[in-house]
Coordinates of C-alpha atoms and ligand atoms in Angstrom, one line a residue:
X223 CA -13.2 27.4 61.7
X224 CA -12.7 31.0 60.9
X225 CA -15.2 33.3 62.1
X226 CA -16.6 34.6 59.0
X227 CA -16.5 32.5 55.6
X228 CA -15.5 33.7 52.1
X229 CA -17.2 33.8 49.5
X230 CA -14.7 32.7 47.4
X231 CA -10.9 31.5 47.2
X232 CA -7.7 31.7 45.0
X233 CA -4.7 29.1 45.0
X234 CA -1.8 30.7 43.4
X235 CA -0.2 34.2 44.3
X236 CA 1.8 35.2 41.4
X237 CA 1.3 38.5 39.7
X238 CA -2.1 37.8 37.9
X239 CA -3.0 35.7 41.1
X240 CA -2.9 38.1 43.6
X241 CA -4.3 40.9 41.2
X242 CA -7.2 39.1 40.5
X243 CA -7.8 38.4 44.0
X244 CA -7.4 41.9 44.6
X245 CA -10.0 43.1 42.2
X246 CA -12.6 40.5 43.9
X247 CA -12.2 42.1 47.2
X248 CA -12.3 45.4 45.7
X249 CA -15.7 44.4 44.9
X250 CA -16.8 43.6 48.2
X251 CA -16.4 39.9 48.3
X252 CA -14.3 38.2 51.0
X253 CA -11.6 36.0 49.5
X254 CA -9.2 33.1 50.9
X255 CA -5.8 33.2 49.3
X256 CA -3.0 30.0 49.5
X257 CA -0.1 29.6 48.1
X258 CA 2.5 26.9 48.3
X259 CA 5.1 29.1 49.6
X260 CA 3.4 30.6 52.6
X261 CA 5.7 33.6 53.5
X262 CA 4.3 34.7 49.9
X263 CA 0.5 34.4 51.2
X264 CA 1.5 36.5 54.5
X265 CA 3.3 39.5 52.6
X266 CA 0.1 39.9 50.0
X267 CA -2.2 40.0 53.1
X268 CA 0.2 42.0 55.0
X269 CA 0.5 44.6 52.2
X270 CA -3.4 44.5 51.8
X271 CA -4.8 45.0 55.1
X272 CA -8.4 47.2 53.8
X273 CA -9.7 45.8 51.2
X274 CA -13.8 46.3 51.1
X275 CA -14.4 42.7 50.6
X276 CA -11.7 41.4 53.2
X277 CA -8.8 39.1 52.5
X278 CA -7.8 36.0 54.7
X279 CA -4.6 34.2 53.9
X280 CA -4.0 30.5 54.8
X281 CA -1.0 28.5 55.5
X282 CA -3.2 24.8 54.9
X283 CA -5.3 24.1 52.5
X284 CA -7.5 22.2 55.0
X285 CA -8.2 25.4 56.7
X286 CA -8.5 27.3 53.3
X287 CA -11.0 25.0 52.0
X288 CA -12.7 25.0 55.4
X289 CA -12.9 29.2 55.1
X290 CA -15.0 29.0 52.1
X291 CA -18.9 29.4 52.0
X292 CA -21.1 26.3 50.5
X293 CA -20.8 25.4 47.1
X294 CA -17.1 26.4 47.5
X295 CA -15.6 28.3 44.7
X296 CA -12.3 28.0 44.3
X297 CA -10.1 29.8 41.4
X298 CA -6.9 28.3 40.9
X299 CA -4.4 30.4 38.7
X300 CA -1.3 28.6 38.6
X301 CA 1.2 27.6 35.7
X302 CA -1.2 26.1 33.1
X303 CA -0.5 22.4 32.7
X304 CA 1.1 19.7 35.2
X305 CA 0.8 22.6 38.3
X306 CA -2.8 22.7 37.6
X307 CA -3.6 19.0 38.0
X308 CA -1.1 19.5 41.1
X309 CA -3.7 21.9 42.9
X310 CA -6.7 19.8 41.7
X311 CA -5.1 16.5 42.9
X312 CA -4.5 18.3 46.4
X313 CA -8.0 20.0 47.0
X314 CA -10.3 17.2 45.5
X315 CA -10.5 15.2 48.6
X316 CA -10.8 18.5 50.6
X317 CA -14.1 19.3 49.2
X318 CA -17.7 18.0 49.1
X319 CA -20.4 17.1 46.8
X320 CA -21.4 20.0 44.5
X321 CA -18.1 22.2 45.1
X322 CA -16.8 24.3 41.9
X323 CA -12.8 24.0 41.0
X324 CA -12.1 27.0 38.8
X325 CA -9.2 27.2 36.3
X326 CA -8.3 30.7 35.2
X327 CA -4.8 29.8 34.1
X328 CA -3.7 29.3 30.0
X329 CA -4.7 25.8 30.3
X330 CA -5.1 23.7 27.1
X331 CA -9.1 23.0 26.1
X332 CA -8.2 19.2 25.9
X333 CA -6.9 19.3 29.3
X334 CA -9.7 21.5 30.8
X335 CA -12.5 18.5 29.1
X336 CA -10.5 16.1 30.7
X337 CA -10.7 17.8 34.1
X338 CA -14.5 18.5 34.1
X339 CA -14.9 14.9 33.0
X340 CA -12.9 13.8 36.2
X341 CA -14.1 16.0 38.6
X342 CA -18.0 15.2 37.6
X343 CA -17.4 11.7 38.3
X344 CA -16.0 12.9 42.1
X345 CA -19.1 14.7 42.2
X346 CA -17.3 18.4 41.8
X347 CA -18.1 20.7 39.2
X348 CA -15.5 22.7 37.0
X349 CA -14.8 25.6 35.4
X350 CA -12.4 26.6 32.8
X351 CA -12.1 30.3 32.5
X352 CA -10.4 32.3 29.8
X353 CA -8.5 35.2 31.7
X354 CA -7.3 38.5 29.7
X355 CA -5.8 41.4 30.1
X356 CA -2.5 40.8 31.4
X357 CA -1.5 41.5 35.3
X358 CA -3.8 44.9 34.8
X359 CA -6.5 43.6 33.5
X360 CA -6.6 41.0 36.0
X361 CA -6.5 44.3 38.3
X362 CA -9.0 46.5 36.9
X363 CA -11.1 44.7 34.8
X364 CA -10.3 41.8 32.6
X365 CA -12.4 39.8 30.2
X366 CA -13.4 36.8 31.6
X367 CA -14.7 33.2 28.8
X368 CA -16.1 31.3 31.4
X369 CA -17.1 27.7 30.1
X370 CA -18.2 24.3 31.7
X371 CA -20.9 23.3 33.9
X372 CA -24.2 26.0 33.6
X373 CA -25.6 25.6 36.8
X374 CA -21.7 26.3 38.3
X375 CA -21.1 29.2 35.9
X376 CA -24.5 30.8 38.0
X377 CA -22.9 30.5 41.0
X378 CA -19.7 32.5 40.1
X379 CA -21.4 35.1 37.6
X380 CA -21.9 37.7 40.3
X381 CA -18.3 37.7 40.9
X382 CA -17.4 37.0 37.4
X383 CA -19.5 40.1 36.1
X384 CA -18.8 42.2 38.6
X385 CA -14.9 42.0 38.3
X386 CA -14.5 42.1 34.2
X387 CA -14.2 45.0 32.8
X388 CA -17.6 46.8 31.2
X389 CA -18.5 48.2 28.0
X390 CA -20.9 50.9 26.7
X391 CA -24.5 49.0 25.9
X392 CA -24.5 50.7 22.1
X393 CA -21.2 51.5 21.1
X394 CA -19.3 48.9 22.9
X395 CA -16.6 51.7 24.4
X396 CA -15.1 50.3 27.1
X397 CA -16.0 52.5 30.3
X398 CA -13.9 53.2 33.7
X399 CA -14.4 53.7 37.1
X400 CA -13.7 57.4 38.7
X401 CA -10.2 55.8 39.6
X402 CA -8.5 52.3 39.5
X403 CA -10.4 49.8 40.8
X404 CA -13.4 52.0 41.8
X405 CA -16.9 50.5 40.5
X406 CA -18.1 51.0 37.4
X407 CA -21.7 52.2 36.9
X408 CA -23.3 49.9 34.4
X409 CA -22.2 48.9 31.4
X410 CA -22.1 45.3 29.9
X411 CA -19.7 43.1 31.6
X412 CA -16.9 41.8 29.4
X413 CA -17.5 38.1 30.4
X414 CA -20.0 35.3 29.0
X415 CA -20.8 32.1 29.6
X416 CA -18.8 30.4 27.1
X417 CA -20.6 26.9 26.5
X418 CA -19.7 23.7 28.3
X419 CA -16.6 22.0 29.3
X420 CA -13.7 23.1 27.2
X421 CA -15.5 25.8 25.2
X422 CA -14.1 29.1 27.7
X423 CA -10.5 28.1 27.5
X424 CA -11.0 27.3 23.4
X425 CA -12.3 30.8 23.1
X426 CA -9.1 32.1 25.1
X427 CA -6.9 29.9 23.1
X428 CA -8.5 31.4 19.9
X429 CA -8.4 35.4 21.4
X430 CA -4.7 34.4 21.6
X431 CA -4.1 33.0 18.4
X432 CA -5.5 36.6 17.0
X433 CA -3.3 38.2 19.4
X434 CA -0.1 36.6 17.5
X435 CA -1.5 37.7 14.9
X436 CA -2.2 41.6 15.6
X437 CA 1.2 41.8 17.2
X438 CA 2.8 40.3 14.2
X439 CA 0.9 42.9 11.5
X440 CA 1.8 45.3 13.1
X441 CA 5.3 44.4 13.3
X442 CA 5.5 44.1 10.1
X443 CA 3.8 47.4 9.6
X444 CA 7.0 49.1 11.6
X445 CA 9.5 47.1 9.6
X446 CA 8.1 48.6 6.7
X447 CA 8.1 52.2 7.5
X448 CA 11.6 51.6 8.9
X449 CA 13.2 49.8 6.2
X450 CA 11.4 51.3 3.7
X451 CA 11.1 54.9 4.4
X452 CA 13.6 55.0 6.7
X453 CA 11.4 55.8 9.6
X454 CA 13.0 56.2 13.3
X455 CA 11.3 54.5 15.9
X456 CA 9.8 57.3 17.5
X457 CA 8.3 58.4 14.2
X458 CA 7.5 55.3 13.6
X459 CA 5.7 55.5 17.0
X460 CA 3.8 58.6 16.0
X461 CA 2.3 57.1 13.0
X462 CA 1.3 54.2 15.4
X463 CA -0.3 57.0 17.8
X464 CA -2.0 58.6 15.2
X465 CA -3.9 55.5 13.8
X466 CA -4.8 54.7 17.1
X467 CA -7.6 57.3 16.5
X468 CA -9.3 55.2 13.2
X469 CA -10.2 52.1 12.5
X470 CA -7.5 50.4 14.1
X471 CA -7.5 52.1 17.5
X472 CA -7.0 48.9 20.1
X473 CA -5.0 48.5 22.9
X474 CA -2.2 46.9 20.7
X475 CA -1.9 49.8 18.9
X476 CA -1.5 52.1 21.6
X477 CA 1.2 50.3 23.3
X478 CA 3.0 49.9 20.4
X479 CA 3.0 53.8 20.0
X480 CA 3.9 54.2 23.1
X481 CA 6.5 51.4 22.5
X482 CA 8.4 52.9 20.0
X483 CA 9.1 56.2 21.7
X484 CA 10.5 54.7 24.4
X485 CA 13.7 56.4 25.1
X486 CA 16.9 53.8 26.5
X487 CA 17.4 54.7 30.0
X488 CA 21.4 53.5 29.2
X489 CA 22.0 54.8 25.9
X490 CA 19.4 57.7 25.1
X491 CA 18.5 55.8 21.9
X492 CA 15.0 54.6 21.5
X493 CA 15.0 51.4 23.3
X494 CA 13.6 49.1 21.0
X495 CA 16.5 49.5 18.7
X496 CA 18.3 47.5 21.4
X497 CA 15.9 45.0 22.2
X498 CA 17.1 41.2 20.5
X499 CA 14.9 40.4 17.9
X500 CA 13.8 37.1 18.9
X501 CA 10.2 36.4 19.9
X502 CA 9.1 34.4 22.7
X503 CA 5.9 32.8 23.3
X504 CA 4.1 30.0 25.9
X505 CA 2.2 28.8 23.2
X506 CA -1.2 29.2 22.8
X507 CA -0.6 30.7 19.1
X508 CA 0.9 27.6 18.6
X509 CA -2.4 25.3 20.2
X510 CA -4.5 28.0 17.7
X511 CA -2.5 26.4 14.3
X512 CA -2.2 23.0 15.2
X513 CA -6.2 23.1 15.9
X514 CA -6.5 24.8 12.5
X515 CA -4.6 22.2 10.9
X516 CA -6.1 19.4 12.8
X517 CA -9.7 20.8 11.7
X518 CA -8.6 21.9 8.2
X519 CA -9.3 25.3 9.1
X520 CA -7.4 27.9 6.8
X521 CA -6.7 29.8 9.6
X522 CA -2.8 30.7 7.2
X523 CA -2.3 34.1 8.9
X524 CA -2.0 33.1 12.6
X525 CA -0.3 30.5 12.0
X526 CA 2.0 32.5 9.7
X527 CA 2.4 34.5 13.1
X528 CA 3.4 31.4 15.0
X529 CA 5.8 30.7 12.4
X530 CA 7.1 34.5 12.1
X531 CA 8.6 34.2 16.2
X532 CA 9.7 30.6 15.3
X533 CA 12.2 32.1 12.5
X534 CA 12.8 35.2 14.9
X535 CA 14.6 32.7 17.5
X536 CA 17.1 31.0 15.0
X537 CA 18.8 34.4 15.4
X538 CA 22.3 33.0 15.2
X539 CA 21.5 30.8 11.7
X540 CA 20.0 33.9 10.6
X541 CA 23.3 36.2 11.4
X542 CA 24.9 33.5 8.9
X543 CA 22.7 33.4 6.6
X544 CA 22.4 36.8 6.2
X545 CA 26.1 37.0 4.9
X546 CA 25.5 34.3 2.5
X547 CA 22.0 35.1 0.4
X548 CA 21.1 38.0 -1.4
X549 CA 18.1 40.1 -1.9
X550 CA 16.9 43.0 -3.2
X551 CA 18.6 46.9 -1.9
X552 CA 15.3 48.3 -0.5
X553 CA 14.7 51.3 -2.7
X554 CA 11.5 53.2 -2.6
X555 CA 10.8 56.9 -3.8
X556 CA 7.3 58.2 -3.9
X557 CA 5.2 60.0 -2.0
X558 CA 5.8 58.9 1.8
X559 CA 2.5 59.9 3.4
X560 CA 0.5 57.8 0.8
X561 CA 2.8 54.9 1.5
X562 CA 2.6 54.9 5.2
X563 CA -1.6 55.4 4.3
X564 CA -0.7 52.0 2.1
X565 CA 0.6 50.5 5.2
X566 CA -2.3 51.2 7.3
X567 CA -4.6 49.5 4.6
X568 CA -2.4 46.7 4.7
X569 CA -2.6 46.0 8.3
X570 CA -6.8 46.7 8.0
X571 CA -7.5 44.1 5.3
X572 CA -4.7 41.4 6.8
X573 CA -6.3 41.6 9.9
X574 CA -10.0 41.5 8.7
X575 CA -8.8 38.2 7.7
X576 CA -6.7 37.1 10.4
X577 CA -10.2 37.8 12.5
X578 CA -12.5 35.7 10.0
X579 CA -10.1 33.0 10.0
X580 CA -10.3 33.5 14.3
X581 CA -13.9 32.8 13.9
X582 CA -14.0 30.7 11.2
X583 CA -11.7 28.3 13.4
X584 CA -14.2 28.6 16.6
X585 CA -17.3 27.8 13.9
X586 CA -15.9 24.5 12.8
X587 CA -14.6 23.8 16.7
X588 CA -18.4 24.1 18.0
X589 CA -19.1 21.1 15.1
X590 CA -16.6 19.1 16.4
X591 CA -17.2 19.8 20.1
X592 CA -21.0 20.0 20.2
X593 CA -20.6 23.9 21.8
X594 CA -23.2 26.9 20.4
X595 CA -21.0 30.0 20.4
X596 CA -22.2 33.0 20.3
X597 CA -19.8 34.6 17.9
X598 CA -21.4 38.1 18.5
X599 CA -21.5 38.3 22.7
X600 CA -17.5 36.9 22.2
X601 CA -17.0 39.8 20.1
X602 CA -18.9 41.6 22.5
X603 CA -16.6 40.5 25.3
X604 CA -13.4 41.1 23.4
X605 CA -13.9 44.9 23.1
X606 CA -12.9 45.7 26.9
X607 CA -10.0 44.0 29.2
X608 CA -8.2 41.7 27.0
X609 CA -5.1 42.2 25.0
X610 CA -6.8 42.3 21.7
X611 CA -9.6 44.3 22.5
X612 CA -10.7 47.0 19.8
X613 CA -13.2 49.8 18.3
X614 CA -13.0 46.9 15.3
X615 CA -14.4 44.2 17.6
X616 CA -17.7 46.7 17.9
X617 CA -18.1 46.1 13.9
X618 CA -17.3 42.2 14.3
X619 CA -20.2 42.4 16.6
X620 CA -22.6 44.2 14.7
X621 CA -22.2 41.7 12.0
X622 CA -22.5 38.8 13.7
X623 CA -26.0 40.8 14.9
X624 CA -27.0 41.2 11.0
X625 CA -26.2 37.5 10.4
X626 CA -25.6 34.8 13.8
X627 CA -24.4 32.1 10.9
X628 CA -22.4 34.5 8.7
X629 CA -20.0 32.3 7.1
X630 CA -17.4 34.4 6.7
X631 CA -16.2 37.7 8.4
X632 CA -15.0 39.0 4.6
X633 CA -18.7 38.0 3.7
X634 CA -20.5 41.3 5.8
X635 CA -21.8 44.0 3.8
X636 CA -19.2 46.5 5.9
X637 CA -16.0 44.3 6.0
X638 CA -16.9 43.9 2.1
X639 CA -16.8 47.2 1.4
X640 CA -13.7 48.4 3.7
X641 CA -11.9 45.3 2.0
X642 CA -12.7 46.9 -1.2
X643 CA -12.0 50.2 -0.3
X644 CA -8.5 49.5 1.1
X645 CA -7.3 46.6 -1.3
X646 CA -5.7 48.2 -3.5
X647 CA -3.2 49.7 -0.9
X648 CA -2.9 46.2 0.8
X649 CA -1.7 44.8 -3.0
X650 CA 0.8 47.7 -3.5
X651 CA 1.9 46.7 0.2
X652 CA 2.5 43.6 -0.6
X653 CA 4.3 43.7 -4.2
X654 CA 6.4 46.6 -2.7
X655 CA 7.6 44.5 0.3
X656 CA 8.6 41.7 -1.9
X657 CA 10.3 43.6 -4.7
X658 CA 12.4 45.4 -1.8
X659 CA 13.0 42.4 -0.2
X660 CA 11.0 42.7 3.1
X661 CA 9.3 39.9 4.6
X662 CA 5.5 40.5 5.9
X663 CA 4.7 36.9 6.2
X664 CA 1.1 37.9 7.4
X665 CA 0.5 40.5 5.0
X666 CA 1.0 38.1 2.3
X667 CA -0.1 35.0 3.7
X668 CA -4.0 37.2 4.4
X669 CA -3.7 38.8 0.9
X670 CA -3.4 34.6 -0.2
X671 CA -6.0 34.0 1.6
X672 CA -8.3 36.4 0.6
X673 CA -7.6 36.0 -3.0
X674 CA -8.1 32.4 -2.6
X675 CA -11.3 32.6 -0.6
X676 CA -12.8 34.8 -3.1
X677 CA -11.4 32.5 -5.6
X678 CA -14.2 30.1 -8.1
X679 CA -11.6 28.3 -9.1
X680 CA -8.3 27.3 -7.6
X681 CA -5.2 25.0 -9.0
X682 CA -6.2 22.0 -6.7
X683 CA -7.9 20.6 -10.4
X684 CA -4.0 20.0 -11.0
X685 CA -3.1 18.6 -7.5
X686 CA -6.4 15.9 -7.8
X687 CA -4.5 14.7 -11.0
X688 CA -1.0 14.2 -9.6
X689 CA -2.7 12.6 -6.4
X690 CA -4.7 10.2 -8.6
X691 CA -1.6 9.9 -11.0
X692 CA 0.9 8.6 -8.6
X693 CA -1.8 7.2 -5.7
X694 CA -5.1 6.5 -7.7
X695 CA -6.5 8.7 -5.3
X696 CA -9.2 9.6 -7.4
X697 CA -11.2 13.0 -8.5
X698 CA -14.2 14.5 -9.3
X699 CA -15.0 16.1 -12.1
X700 CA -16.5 19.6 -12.7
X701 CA -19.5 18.2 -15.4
X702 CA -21.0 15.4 -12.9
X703 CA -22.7 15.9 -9.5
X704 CA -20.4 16.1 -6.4
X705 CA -19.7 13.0 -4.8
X706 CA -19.1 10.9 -7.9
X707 CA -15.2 9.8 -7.8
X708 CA -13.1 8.7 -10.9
X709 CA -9.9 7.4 -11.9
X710 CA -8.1 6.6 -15.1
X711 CA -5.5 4.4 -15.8
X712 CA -2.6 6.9 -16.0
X713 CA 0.7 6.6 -18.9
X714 CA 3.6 5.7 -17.0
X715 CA 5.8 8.8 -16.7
X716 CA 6.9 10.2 -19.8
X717 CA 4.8 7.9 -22.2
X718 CA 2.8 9.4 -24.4
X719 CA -0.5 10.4 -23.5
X720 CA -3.8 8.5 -23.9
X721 CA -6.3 8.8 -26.2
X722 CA -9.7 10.6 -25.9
Ligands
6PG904 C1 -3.9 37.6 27.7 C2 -2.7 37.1 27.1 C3 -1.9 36.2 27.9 C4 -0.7 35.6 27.3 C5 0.4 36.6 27.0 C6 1.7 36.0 26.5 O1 -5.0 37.4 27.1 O2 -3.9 38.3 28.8 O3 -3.0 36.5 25.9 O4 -2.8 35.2 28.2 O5 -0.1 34.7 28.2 O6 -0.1 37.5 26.0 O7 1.6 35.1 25.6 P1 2.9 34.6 24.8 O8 4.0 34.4 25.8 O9 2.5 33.3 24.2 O10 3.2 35.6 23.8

């Protein structure tokens, strides 16, 4: 038995692992670390030998467990999936009664109601936290979507609060310490209790999702200044730079800036002129569009993301194709600074409604999974630490404060107005793209969705008949109440038609 006990533990020293652990002892609590490969474990304590809080590295997990303080709290942050139930399966009977398992990895929301269900019936609590903000976040300040038991969430909310990162009360700024991983003096604490069971990691699925989606507008948004105006990545990169002081100034934004002007330490080039153009991805975008779909969510654009780095990585089919079809030569004249202002509209509105579609998805998953989010305080979280945080998630925020049940992000009096404002651009965007032969599969798949939200009548009158034509399907019809179904006795194909 060590001589003093922790107040809390980590299993798993990757990158994010041992950064996380890092920023807990930074904040004066004393953490146990274990990893499976030990010599890992020795080096990260070796390397860390003041940390205000204290580390103490374990070879067993027996004598890990045993270091912990009562109700143990252990964080687990190891490849999301069959690793996780690995670590679980292994410290389970190396705990007691009332013990809290916490799972800050990428895991999948089904997986994470699964594991509270099993671990409540061993008499263990659970917790599945959302972790963003990449390895620096995990450093400095991430933002935490802790969901699953209430009365364990309490236990781990000192430590939770006090690692995320923090936000100004009114405007939702993020703040800093004086220097990396120094305190910060108040603020609001990018992290929330979630709701129970699966609710944290759905919410981190769903920040996810939104990330494809940001990273794929403005992608598109640099294919169109290059191809169309003929751009060069750093000027590209100053464009980026420059709207990072608007309405679009996020993290995303500022990377990519910073991104573009990269120079190529072998060739002197811009560097991302010599990066392959075929997306990766672990797929959480992917978890975000089948949910969608298996909800009948219209969440279009992010899926459209999903299926943007899915057509990246057939680069080889692509080469072939590309010497086979034909398309418009990209030929646009005009005044450049208006276009590149057209651009920026495009990405505003498109990801307006990539973001109601976000929380449209997480409305209809709180139905189906008897959670109450709190659209607002998830906003609220989103605007420090994570990847997609954003001066817009401050207006997302405030609307959600005007109206907790707003239906529809595209429904605010302020997301109305800027929609209206900057539409225009978006359609000339849009048409321009396509008549030049540029795809911006989210540009257009949002401007779709926006003109068929806003839409009182859509062609589906036309699908009901060939449904009820071919599968007597039936339909309602537009002069008797709703819920009333009807069916006629169809001609056979090509006889004539039947009488009134
Ligand atoms: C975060 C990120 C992170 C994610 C990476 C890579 O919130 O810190 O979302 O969780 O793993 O962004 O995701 P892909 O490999 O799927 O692009």
């Amino acid at each position: 038995m060590p001589e003093q006990l922790s107040d809390i533990g980590l299993v798993g020293l990757a990158v994010m692992g041992q950064n996380l652990a890092l920023n807990i002892a930074d904040h004066g609590f004393r953490i146990s670390v274990y990893n499976r490969t030990t010599a890992t474990m020795e080096k990260f304590v070796a390397e860390n030998p003041s940390t205000p809080g204290g580390l103490a590295g374990f070879a067993s997990l027996a004598d890990f467990v045993a270091s912990l303080k009562r109700p143990r709290r252990v964080i687990i942050l190891v490849k999301a999936g069959a690793g996780t139930d690995a670590v679980i399966d292994q410290l389970v009977p190396l705990m007691e009664q009332g013990d809290i398992v916490i799972d800050g990895g990428n895991a999948n929301w089904n997986d994470t109601i699964r594991r509270e269900k099993a671990l409540k019936a061993k008499g263990l609590r659970f917790i599945g936290s959302g972790v963003s903000g990449g390895e620096e976040g995990a450093r400095f300040g991430p933002a935490l979507m802790p969901g699953g038991d209430f009365e364990a969430y309490k236990e781990i909310e000192p430590v939770w609060n006090a690692i995320a990162a923090k936000v100004d009360h009114t405007t939702g700024k993020p703040l800093t310490g004086a220097a990396p991983g120094k305190p910060i003096v108040g603020g609001v604490p990018c992290s929330t209790y979630i709701g129970p069971d699966g609710a944290g990691h759905y919410v981190k699925m769903c920040h996810n999702g939104i990330e494809y989606g940001d990273m794929q507008m403005i992608c598109e948004s640099y294919s169109l200044m290059a191809n169309l105006l003929g751009m060069s990545a750093g000027e590209c990169g100053k464009v980026f730079a420059e709207w990072n002081t608007g309405v679009l100034d996020s993290f995303l934004i500022e990377i990519t800036a910073d991104i573009l002007q990269q120079k190529d330490p072998m060739t002197g080039g811009f560097l991302v002129d010599y990066i392959l153009d075929t997306a990766g991805q672990k797929g959480t975008g992917k978890w975000t569009s089948v949910s969608a779909l298996d909800m009948g969510v219209p969440a279009a654009t992010i899926a459209e993301s999903v299926f943007a780095r899915y057509i990246s990585a057939v680069k080889d089919e692509r080469m072939a194709a590309a010497k086979i079809l034909t398309g418009p030569k990209a030929n646009v004249d005009g005044d450049r600074k208006a276009f590149i202002q057209a651009i920026h509209d495009a990405l505003y509105c498109s990801k307006i409604c990539s973001y109601a579609q976000g929380f449209q998805l997480m409305r209809e998953a709180q139905k189906e999974y008897h959670w109450t989010l709190k659209f607002g305080e998830i906003a609220m979280i989103w605007r420090g630490g994570c990847i997609i945080r954003a001066r817009f998630l401050q207006k997302i925020k405030e609307a959600f404060d005007r109206n907790a049940t707003l239906a529809n992000l595209l429904l605010d009096p302020y997301f109305k107005s800027e929609v209206d404002r900057c539409q225009a651009n978006w359609r000339q965007v849009v048409a321009a793209a396509s008549l030049n032969g540029v795809p911006v599969p989210t540009f257009s798949s949002a401007l779709s969705y926006y003109d068929s939200y806003r839409a009182e009548r859509l062609p589906a009158n036309l699908l009901q008949g060939q449904r009820d034509f071919f599968g007597a399907h039936t339909y309602e019809r537009t002069d008797q109440p709703r819920g009333r179904f009807f069916h006629i006795d169809w001609p056979e194909p090509g006889r004539p038609q039947l009488e009134a």
